[in-house]
Amino acid sequence: MKTALLLRVSPLFGAVLCVGVVHGQNPLPNPGFEAWSGGDPVGWNTNNQVVAGDPVTQNGGGHGGSSAARGTYLGLYSWPILNTVDAANQPLPVTQTYERFTFYYILQLASTQGTEIFTAVAAFTDAGGNVVGQAFRLFDRTENTGTWTYASMPIYNAGPVPTGVKVDFSLTGPDAVVGSYFVVDDVALENGTAGVDELEQGAAWSAAYPVPATHEVNLPFALGQATPVEITVLDALGRTVRMLNLGMMAPGRYKEVLDVQGWSAGTYTAVLRTASGVRSQLVLVRQ
């Protein structure tokens, strides 16, 4: 579109069993960004515009093919936005739930201080437009990579079977630097679970529950290697609500229980920091 009381729980397993991922039909159009028309990837929308330039462009080298989508920060009023909606600006139709949002990416964030973030979101809605499922993750400069890297994000499903989905990629932040960029390719919605040998760079969230949380929320995560672990929860304005330094932890599956009584209703971001990088997911609270 040219012109969006922490409680520690012992490991659930000493070792994590590997479960194969079941690949179903991918509902996303042109997931490998091979087809382009008028400067935009077919089936995707961008914020490319004549006056401020095109922050989303075709990348000559792809992960699984000859092409990918590149988003470059061009300035305060021209940051890259890449998303999927239909011709009427509505979510793409789906008829089932999915468990994982996956893609391959290259990331180069140039800021050496402050906040500069690459965001990836898959939001599922019902017929009334209410969000009933979501995968959400923020990437910062500690996750810069010059080679194709696999991202696999859990989708938490909080309601009935969705009727629509919208996928968004963007790069922004108050300290974003002109020239910072991301490249994405082979975007998919999948079913199945991942074992330790499939954990993205050594650590991964599982979906927080219940959704929404009223008294406490469970934050499951898995580690594929020994690593120091820190969990931080941010409110919608980016302010720290809770921080827990868990120290060095062995590989395995874990769960942190977060007491949310007394919190304001709304959306929070749970951030998992390990030696392999930063993983984020949304937590919904209702009082």
Coordinates of C-alpha atoms in Angstrom, one line a residue:
M1 CA 0.0 0.0 0.0
K2 CA 1.7 3.2 -1.1
T3 CA 1.2 6.4 0.8
A4 CA 1.5 -0.1 11.1
L5 CA 5.7 -11.6 43.0
L6 CA 7.7 -13.6 40.3
L7 CA 7.9 -17.3 41.4
R8 CA 10.5 -19.8 40.3
V9 CA 9.4 -23.2 39.1
S10 CA 11.8 -26.1 38.7
P11 CA 12.6 -27.4 35.2
L12 CA 9.8 -29.5 33.8
F13 CA 12.2 -31.9 32.1
G14 CA 15.9 -32.6 32.5
A15 CA 16.2 -32.9 28.8
V16 CA 13.9 -31.7 26.1
L17 CA 12.6 -34.2 23.7
C18 CA 12.6 -33.3 20.0
V19 CA 9.3 -33.2 18.2
G20 CA 9.1 -32.8 14.5
V21 CA 7.4 -29.8 13.0
V22 CA 4.2 -30.5 11.1
H23 CA 4.0 -28.3 8.0
G24 CA 0.5 -27.5 6.8
Q25 CA -0.6 -25.3 4.0
N26 CA 0.9 -21.8 4.3
P27 CA -1.9 -19.2 4.0
L28 CA 0.4 -16.3 3.3
P29 CA 0.7 -15.1 -0.3
N30 CA 4.1 -14.9 -2.0
P31 CA 5.9 -16.0 1.1
G32 CA 9.3 -16.1 -0.6
F33 CA 8.9 -12.6 -2.2
E34 CA 9.7 -13.9 -5.7
A35 CA 6.9 -11.9 -7.3
W36 CA 7.0 -8.1 -7.5
S37 CA 4.9 -5.5 -9.2
G38 CA 5.2 -1.7 -9.2
G39 CA 8.1 -1.8 -6.7
D40 CA 6.0 -3.8 -4.1
P41 CA 6.0 -7.6 -3.4
V42 CA 2.8 -9.1 -4.8
G43 CA 0.3 -9.9 -2.0
W44 CA 2.0 -7.6 0.5
N45 CA 1.6 -3.9 1.4
T46 CA 4.4 -1.4 2.0
N47 CA 4.6 2.3 3.0
N48 CA 6.6 3.1 -0.1
Q49 CA 5.8 6.6 -1.3
V50 CA 6.9 8.9 -4.1
V51 CA 7.9 11.9 -1.9
A52 CA 9.8 10.2 1.0
G53 CA 11.2 7.3 -1.0
D54 CA 10.8 3.5 -0.9
P55 CA 11.9 2.0 2.4
V56 CA 10.8 -1.5 1.2
T57 CA 12.7 -2.8 -1.8
Q58 CA 13.5 -6.1 -3.6
N59 CA 16.6 -7.8 -2.3
G60 CA 18.6 -9.5 -5.1
G61 CA 19.6 -12.5 -3.0
G62 CA 17.0 -14.7 -1.2
H63 CA 17.1 -17.5 1.3
G64 CA 15.1 -20.1 -0.6
G65 CA 15.0 -18.4 -4.0
S66 CA 16.4 -15.5 -6.0
S67 CA 14.6 -12.7 -4.2
A68 CA 13.6 -11.4 -0.7
A69 CA 12.1 -8.2 0.9
R70 CA 14.5 -5.6 2.3
G71 CA 13.3 -2.9 4.7
T72 CA 15.7 0.1 5.1
Y73 CA 15.3 3.0 7.6
L74 CA 15.3 6.2 5.5
G75 CA 14.3 8.7 8.2
L76 CA 11.8 9.7 10.8
Y77 CA 8.9 9.8 8.3
S78 CA 10.0 6.9 6.2
W79 CA 10.7 3.8 8.2
P80 CA 10.0 0.4 6.6
I81 CA 6.6 -1.2 7.1
L82 CA 5.8 -4.5 5.3
N83 CA 2.5 -6.3 6.0
T84 CA -0.2 -8.5 4.6
V85 CA -3.8 -7.5 4.2
D86 CA -6.3 -8.0 1.5
A87 CA -7.4 -5.5 -1.2
A88 CA -10.0 -4.0 1.3
N89 CA -7.3 -3.5 4.0
Q90 CA -8.6 -6.4 6.0
P91 CA -6.7 -9.4 7.5
L92 CA -6.1 -12.3 5.2
P93 CA -8.7 -15.1 5.6
V94 CA -7.8 -18.2 7.6
T95 CA -9.8 -21.2 8.7
Q96 CA -7.7 -22.7 11.4
T97 CA -5.3 -21.9 14.3
Y98 CA -1.5 -22.1 13.8
E99 CA 1.2 -22.7 16.4
R100 CA 4.3 -21.0 15.0
F101 CA 5.2 -18.0 12.9
T102 CA 8.5 -18.5 11.1
F103 CA 10.7 -16.7 8.7
Y104 CA 14.4 -16.2 7.8
Y105 CA 16.1 -12.9 8.3
I106 CA 19.2 -10.8 8.0
L107 CA 19.5 -7.8 10.3
Q108 CA 21.8 -4.8 10.5
L109 CA 20.8 -2.2 13.1
A110 CA 23.4 0.6 13.1
S111 CA 22.5 2.3 16.4
T112 CA 25.2 1.9 19.1
Q113 CA 22.9 3.2 21.9
G114 CA 19.3 3.9 22.7
T115 CA 16.4 2.1 21.1
E116 CA 16.3 0.8 17.5
I117 CA 14.1 -2.2 17.0
F118 CA 13.0 -4.6 14.2
T119 CA 9.5 -5.9 15.0
A120 CA 7.8 -9.0 13.7
V121 CA 4.1 -9.7 14.4
A122 CA 1.4 -12.1 13.3
A123 CA -2.0 -11.1 14.7
F124 CA -5.1 -13.4 14.3
T125 CA -8.6 -11.9 14.5
D126 CA -12.2 -13.2 14.7
A127 CA -15.1 -12.1 12.6
G128 CA -15.6 -9.0 14.8
G129 CA -12.0 -7.9 14.4
N130 CA -11.0 -8.9 17.9
V131 CA -7.4 -10.3 18.4
V132 CA -7.7 -14.0 19.3
G133 CA -4.1 -15.1 18.7
Q134 CA -0.7 -13.5 18.3
A135 CA 3.0 -14.0 17.8
F136 CA 5.2 -11.0 18.7
R137 CA 8.9 -10.4 18.9
L138 CA 11.3 -7.4 19.1
F139 CA 14.9 -7.7 17.8
D140 CA 17.6 -5.3 18.8
R141 CA 21.2 -4.7 17.7
T142 CA 22.5 -7.7 19.7
E143 CA 20.8 -9.9 17.2
N144 CA 22.5 -8.4 14.1
T145 CA 23.4 -11.1 11.6
G146 CA 24.9 -10.9 8.1
T147 CA 23.8 -14.5 7.2
W148 CA 20.3 -16.0 6.9
T149 CA 19.0 -16.7 10.4
Y150 CA 15.9 -18.8 11.3
A151 CA 13.2 -17.2 13.5
S152 CA 10.5 -19.4 15.0
M153 CA 7.9 -17.7 17.2
P154 CA 5.2 -19.3 19.2
I155 CA 1.6 -18.2 18.6
Y156 CA -0.6 -18.0 21.6
N157 CA -4.3 -18.6 20.8
A158 CA -6.7 -17.0 23.2
G159 CA -10.1 -17.4 21.7
P160 CA -12.1 -19.2 19.0
V161 CA -10.7 -20.3 15.6
P162 CA -9.6 -17.1 13.8
T163 CA -11.0 -15.9 10.6
G164 CA -8.2 -13.6 9.6
V165 CA -4.4 -12.9 10.0
K166 CA -2.2 -9.9 9.5
V167 CA 1.6 -10.2 9.4
D168 CA 3.7 -7.1 10.0
F169 CA 7.4 -6.4 9.8
S170 CA 8.8 -2.9 10.7
L171 CA 12.0 -1.2 11.8
T172 CA 11.7 1.9 14.0
G173 CA 12.7 3.5 17.3
P174 CA 13.7 6.9 18.7
D175 CA 17.3 6.2 18.0
A176 CA 17.0 4.5 14.7
V177 CA 19.8 5.2 12.2
V178 CA 19.4 6.0 8.6
G179 CA 20.7 2.9 6.6
S180 CA 19.7 0.3 9.2
Y181 CA 17.9 -2.5 7.5
F182 CA 16.3 -6.0 7.7
V183 CA 15.8 -8.6 5.0
V184 CA 13.1 -11.3 5.3
D185 CA 12.2 -14.3 3.3
D186 CA 10.3 -17.6 3.4
V187 CA 7.6 -16.4 5.8
A188 CA 5.2 -19.1 7.1
L189 CA 2.5 -20.0 9.6
E190 CA 3.0 -23.6 10.8
N191 CA 1.7 -26.2 13.2
G192 CA 3.9 -28.4 15.4
T193 CA 6.4 -27.8 18.2
A194 CA 10.2 -27.5 18.3
G195 CA 12.7 -29.5 20.4
V196 CA 16.0 -28.3 21.7
D197 CA 17.9 -29.0 18.5
E198 CA 15.4 -26.6 16.7
L199 CA 15.5 -23.9 19.3
E200 CA 16.3 -20.6 17.6
Q201 CA 19.9 -19.7 18.6
G202 CA 19.5 -21.6 21.9
A203 CA 16.4 -20.1 23.5
A204 CA 12.7 -19.8 22.9
W205 CA 9.4 -18.7 24.6
S206 CA 6.4 -20.8 24.6
A207 CA 3.0 -19.1 24.6
A208 CA 2.1 -17.2 27.9
Y209 CA -1.1 -18.3 29.5
P210 CA -3.9 -17.8 30.5
V211 CA -4.9 -15.1 28.1
P212 CA -5.8 -12.6 29.4
A213 CA -4.2 -13.0 32.8
T214 CA -6.2 -11.7 35.9
H215 CA -4.2 -13.0 38.9
E216 CA -1.0 -14.6 37.5
V217 CA 0.5 -15.5 34.2
N218 CA 2.7 -18.5 33.3
L219 CA 5.7 -17.7 31.1
P220 CA 7.2 -21.0 29.8
F221 CA 10.5 -21.0 28.0
A222 CA 13.1 -23.5 26.8
L223 CA 16.9 -23.4 26.7
G224 CA 19.0 -25.4 24.2
Q225 CA 22.3 -24.6 26.0
A226 CA 23.6 -23.4 29.4
T227 CA 23.2 -19.6 29.6
P228 CA 22.6 -16.7 32.0
V229 CA 18.9 -15.8 31.9
E230 CA 17.1 -12.6 32.7
I231 CA 13.4 -11.8 32.3
T232 CA 12.1 -8.3 32.1
V233 CA 8.5 -7.2 31.7
L234 CA 7.7 -3.8 30.1
D235 CA 4.5 -1.9 30.0
A236 CA 3.0 -0.3 26.9
L237 CA 5.2 2.7 27.3
G238 CA 8.4 0.7 27.6
R239 CA 8.8 1.1 31.3
T240 CA 10.2 -1.8 33.4
V241 CA 7.5 -3.4 35.5
R242 CA 9.4 -6.4 36.7
M243 CA 12.9 -7.7 36.3
L244 CA 14.3 -11.0 37.4
N245 CA 17.9 -12.2 37.0
L246 CA 17.7 -16.0 37.1
G247 CA 21.5 -16.5 36.8
M248 CA 23.1 -19.4 34.9
M249 CA 20.6 -22.1 33.9
A250 CA 21.1 -25.5 32.3
P251 CA 19.4 -26.7 29.1
G252 CA 15.7 -27.7 29.6
R253 CA 12.2 -26.4 29.8
Y254 CA 11.3 -23.9 32.5
K255 CA 8.3 -21.8 33.6
E256 CA 8.2 -18.5 35.5
V257 CA 4.9 -17.6 37.3
L258 CA 4.3 -13.8 37.3
D259 CA 1.9 -12.2 39.8
V260 CA -0.1 -9.5 38.0
Q261 CA -2.6 -8.6 40.6
G262 CA -2.8 -4.8 40.9
W263 CA -1.4 -4.2 37.4
S264 CA -3.3 -2.0 35.1
A265 CA -5.3 -3.8 32.4
G266 CA -3.5 -3.8 29.0
T267 CA -0.7 -5.3 27.0
Y268 CA 2.8 -5.9 28.4
T269 CA 6.0 -7.2 26.8
A270 CA 7.9 -10.1 28.4
V271 CA 11.6 -10.1 27.4
L272 CA 13.8 -13.1 27.7
R273 CA 17.5 -12.3 27.6
T274 CA 20.1 -15.1 27.2
A275 CA 23.6 -15.4 25.8
S276 CA 22.1 -16.1 22.4
G277 CA 20.0 -12.9 22.3
V278 CA 16.7 -11.4 23.1
R279 CA 13.2 -13.0 22.7
S280 CA 9.9 -11.1 23.4
Q281 CA 6.3 -12.0 23.6
L282 CA 3.1 -10.1 24.6
V283 CA 1.3 -10.6 27.9
L284 CA -2.4 -9.5 28.2
V285 CA -3.7 -8.5 31.6
R286 CA -7.3 -7.8 32.6
Q287 CA -8.5 -6.9 36.1

